[in-house]
Short mmCIF file of N, CA and C in Angstrom, two decimals:
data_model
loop_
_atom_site.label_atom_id
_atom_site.label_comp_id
_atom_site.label_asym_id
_atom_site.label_seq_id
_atom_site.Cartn_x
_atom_site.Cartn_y
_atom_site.Cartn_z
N UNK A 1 20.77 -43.45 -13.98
CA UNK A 1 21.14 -42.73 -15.18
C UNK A 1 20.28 -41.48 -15.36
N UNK A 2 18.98 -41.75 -14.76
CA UNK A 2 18.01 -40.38 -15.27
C UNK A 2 18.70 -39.25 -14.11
N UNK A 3 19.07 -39.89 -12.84
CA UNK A 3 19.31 -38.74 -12.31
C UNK A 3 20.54 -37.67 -12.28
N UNK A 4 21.57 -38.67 -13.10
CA UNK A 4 22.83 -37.90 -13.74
C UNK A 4 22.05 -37.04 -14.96
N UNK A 5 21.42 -37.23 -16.11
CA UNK A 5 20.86 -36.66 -16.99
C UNK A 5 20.10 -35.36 -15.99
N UNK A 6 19.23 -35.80 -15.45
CA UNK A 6 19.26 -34.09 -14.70
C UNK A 6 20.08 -33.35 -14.05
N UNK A 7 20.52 -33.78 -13.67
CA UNK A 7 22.03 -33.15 -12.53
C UNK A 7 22.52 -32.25 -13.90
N UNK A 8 23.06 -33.08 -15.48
CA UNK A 8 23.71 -32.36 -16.21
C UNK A 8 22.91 -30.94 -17.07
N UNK A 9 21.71 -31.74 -16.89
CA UNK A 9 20.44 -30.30 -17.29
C UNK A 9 20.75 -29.31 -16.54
N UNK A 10 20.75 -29.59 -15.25
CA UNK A 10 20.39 -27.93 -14.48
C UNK A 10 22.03 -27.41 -14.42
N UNK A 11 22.30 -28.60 -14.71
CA UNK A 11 24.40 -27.83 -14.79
C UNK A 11 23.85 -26.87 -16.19
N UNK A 12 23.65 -27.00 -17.13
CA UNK A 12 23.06 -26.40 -18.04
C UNK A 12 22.70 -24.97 -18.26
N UNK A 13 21.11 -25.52 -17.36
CA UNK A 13 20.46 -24.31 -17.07
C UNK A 13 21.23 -23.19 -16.46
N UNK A 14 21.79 -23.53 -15.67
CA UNK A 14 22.20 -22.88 -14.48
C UNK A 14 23.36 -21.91 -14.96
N UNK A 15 24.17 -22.63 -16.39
CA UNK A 15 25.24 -22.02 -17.22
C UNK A 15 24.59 -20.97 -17.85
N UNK A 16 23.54 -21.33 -18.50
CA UNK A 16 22.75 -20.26 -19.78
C UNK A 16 22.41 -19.43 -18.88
N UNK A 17 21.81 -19.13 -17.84
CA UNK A 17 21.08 -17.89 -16.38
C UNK A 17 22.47 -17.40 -16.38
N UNK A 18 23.50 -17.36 -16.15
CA UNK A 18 24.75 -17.18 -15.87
C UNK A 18 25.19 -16.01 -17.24
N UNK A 19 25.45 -16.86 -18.39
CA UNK A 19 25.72 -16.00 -19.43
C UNK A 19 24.75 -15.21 -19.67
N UNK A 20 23.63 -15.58 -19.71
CA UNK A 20 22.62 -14.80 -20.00
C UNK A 20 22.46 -13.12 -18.94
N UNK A 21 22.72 -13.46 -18.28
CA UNK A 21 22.34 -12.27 -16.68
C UNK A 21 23.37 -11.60 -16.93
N UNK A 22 24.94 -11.83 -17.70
CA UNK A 22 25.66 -11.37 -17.57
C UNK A 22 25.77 -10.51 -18.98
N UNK A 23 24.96 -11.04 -19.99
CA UNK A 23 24.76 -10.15 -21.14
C UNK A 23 23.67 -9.31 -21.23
N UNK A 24 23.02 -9.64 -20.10
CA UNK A 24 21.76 -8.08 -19.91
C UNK A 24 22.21 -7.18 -18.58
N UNK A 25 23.12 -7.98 -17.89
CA UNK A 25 23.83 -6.57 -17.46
C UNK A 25 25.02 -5.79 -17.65
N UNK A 26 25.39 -6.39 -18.52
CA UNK A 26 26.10 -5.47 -19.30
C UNK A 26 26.34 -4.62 -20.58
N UNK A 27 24.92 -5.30 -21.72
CA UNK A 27 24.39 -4.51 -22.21
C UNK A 27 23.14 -3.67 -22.20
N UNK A 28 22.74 -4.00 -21.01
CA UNK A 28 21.26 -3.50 -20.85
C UNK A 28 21.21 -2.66 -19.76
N UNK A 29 21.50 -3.42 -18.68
CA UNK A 29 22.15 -2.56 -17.19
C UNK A 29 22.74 -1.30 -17.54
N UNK A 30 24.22 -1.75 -17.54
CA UNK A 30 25.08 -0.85 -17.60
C UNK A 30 25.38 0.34 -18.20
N UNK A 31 24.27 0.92 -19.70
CA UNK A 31 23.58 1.62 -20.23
C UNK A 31 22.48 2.81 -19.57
N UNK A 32 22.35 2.01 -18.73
CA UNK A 32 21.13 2.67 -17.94
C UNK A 32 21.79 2.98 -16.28
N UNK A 33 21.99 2.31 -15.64
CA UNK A 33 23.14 3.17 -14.61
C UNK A 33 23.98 4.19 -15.22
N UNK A 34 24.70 3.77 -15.98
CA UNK A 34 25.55 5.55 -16.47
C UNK A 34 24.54 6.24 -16.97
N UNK A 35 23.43 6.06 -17.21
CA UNK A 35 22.54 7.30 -17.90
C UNK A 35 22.08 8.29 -16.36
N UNK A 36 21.94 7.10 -15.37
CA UNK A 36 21.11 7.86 -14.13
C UNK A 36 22.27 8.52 -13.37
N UNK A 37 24.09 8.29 -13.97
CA UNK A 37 25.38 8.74 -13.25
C UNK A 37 25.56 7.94 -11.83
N UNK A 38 24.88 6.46 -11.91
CA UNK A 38 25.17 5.44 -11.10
C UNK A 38 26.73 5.02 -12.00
N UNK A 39 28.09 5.38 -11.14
CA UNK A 39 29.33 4.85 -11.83
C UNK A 39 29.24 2.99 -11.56
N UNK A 40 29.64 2.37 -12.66
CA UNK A 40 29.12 0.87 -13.05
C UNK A 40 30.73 0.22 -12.68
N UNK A 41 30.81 0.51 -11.18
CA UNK A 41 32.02 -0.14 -10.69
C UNK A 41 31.74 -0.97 -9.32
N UNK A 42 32.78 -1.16 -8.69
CA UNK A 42 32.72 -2.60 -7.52
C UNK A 42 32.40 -3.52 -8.05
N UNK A 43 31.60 -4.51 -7.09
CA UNK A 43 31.16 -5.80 -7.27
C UNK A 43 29.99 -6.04 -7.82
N UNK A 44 30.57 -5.68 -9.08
CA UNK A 44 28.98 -5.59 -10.08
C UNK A 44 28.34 -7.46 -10.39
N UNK A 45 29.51 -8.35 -10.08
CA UNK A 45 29.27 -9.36 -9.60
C UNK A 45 27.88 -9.80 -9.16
N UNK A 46 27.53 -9.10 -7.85
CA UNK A 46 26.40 -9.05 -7.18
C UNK A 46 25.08 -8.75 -7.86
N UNK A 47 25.62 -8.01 -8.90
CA UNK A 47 24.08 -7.38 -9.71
C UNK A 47 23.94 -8.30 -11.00
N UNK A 48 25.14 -9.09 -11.38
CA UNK A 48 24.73 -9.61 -12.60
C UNK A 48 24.20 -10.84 -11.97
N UNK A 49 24.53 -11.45 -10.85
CA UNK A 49 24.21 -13.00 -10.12
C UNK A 49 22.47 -12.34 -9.91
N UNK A 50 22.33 -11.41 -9.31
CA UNK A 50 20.67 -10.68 -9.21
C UNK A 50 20.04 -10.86 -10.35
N UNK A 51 20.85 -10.46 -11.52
CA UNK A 51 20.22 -10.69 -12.82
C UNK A 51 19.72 -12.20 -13.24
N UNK A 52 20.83 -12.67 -13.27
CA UNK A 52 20.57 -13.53 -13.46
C UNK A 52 19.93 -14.86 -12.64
N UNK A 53 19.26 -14.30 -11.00
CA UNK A 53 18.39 -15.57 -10.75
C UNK A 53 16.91 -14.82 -11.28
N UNK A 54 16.75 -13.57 -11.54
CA UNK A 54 15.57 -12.54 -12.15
C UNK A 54 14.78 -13.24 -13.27
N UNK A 55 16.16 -13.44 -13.88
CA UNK A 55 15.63 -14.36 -15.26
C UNK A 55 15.29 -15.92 -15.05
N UNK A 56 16.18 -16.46 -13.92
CA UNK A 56 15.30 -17.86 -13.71
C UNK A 56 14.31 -18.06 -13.57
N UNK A 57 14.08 -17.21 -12.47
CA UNK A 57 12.76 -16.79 -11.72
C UNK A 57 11.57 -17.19 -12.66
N UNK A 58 11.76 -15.92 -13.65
CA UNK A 58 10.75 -15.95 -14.41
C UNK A 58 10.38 -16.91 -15.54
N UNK A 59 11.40 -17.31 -15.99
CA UNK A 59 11.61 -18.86 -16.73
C UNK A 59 11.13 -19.83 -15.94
N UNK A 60 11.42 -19.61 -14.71
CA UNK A 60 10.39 -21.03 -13.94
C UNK A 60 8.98 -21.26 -13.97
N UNK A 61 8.71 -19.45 -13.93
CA UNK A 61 7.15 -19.18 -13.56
C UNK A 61 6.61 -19.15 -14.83
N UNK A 62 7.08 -18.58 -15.95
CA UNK A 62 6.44 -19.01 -17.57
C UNK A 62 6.22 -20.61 -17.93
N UNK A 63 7.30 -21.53 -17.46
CA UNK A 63 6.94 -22.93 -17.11
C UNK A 63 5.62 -23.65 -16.64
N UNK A 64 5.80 -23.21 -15.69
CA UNK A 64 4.66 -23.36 -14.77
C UNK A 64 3.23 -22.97 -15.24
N UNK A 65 3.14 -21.75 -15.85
CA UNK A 65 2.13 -20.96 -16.19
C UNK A 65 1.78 -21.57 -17.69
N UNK A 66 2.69 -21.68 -18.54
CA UNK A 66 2.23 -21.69 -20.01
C UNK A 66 2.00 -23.19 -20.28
N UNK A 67 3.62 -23.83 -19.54
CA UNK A 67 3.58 -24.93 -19.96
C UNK A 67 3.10 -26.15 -18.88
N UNK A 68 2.47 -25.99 -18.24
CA UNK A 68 1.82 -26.38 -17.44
C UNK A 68 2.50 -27.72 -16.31
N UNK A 69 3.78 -27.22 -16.36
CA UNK A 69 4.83 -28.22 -15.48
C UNK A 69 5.08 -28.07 -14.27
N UNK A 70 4.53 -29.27 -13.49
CA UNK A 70 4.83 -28.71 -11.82
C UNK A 70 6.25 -28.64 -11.31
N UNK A 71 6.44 -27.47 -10.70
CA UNK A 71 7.33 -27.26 -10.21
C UNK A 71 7.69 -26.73 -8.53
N UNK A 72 8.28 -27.25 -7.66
CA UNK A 72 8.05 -27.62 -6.42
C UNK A 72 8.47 -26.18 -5.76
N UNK A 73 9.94 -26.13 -6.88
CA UNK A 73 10.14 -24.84 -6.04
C UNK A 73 9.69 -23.50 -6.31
N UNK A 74 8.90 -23.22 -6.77
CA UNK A 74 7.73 -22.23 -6.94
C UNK A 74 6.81 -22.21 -5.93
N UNK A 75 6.58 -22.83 -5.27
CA UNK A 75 5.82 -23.07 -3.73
C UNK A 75 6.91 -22.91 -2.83
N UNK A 76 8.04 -22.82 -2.94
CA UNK A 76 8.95 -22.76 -2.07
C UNK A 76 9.25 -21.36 -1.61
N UNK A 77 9.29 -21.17 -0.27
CA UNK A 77 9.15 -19.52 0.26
C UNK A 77 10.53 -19.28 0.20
N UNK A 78 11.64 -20.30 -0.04
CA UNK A 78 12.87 -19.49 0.17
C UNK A 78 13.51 -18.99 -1.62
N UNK A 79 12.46 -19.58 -2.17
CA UNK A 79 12.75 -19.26 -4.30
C UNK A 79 12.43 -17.92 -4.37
N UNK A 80 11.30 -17.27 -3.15
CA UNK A 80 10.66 -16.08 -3.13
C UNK A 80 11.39 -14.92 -2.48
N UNK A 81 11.97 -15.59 -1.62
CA UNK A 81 12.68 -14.19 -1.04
C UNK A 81 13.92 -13.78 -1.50
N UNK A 82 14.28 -15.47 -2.05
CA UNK A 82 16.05 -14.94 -2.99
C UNK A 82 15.24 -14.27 -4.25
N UNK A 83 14.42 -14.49 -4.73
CA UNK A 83 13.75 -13.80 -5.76
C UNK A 83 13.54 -11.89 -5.31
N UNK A 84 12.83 -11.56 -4.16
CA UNK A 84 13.00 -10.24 -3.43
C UNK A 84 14.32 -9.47 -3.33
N UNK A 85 14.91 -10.42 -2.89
CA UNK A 85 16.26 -9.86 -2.99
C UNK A 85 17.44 -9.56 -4.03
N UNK A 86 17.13 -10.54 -4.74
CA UNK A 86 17.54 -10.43 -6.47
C UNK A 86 17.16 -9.12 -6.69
N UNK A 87 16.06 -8.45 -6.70
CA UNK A 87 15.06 -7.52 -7.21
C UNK A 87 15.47 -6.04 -6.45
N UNK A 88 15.46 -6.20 -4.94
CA UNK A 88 16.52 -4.99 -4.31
C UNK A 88 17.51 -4.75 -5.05
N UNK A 89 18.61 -5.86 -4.63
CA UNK A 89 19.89 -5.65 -5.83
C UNK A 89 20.31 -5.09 -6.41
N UNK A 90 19.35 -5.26 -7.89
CA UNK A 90 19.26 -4.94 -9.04
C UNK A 90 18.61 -3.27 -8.77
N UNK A 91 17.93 -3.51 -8.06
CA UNK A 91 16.87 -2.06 -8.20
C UNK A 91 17.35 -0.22 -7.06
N UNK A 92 18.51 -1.14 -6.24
CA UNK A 92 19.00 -0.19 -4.83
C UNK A 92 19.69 0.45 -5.55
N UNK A 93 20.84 0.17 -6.26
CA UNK A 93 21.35 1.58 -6.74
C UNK A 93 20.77 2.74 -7.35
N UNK A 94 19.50 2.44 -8.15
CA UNK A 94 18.65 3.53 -8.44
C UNK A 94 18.31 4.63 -7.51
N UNK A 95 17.74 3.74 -6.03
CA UNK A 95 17.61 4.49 -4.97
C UNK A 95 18.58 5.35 -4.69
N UNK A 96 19.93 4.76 -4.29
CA UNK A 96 20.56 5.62 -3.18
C UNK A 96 21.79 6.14 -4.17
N UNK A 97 21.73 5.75 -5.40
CA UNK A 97 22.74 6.77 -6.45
C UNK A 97 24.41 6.05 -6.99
N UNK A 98 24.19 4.37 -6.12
CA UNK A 98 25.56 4.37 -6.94
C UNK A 98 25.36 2.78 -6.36
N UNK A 99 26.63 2.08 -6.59
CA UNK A 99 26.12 0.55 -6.34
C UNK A 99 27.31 0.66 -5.30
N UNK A 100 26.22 0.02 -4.35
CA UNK A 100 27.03 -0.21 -2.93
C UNK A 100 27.75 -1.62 -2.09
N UNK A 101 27.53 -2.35 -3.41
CA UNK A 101 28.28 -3.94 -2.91
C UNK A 101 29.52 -3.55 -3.21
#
């Protein structure tokens, strides 16, 4: 039973990162690409899923940090590089002037 009760938590979590990533990139993002004349088209898909593991990320690591809860995958090198790459993502169209997914 406890392990259905988590299974339905991170179904949860995993919903709120979702809405959530998708309401800071589209009111927060998307504000700021048209300001730099990055046009806020294609598979913006890609940038709100970026967003939103950005914000897990850091929800894991405030966990960890404040509330003093071990967490496994925070030692995990592959939480780190989807974390890197989240962070390109989000951050490449600045570079090269328009979003290229």
């Amino acid at each position: 039973m406890e392990l259905l009760r988590d299974f339905i938590v991170l179904v949860m979590k995993i919903l709120i990162f979702l809405a959530a990533g998708l309401a800071v990139t589209v009111y927060f993002l998307k504000p700021i690409y048209e300001m730099r004349g990055i046009a806020f088209t294609g598979n913006v898909w890609v940038i709100w899923f970026g967003v939103a593991f950005i914000l897990y990320a850091l929800v894991t690591w405030i966990e960890v940090m404040i509330l003093r809860n071990k967490q496994d995958r925070l030692y995990s090198i592959w939480f780190w590089i989807t974390w890197i790459a989240a962070v390109f993502i989000v951050l490449r169209p600045f570079q090269i002037g328009e979003i290229p997914f």
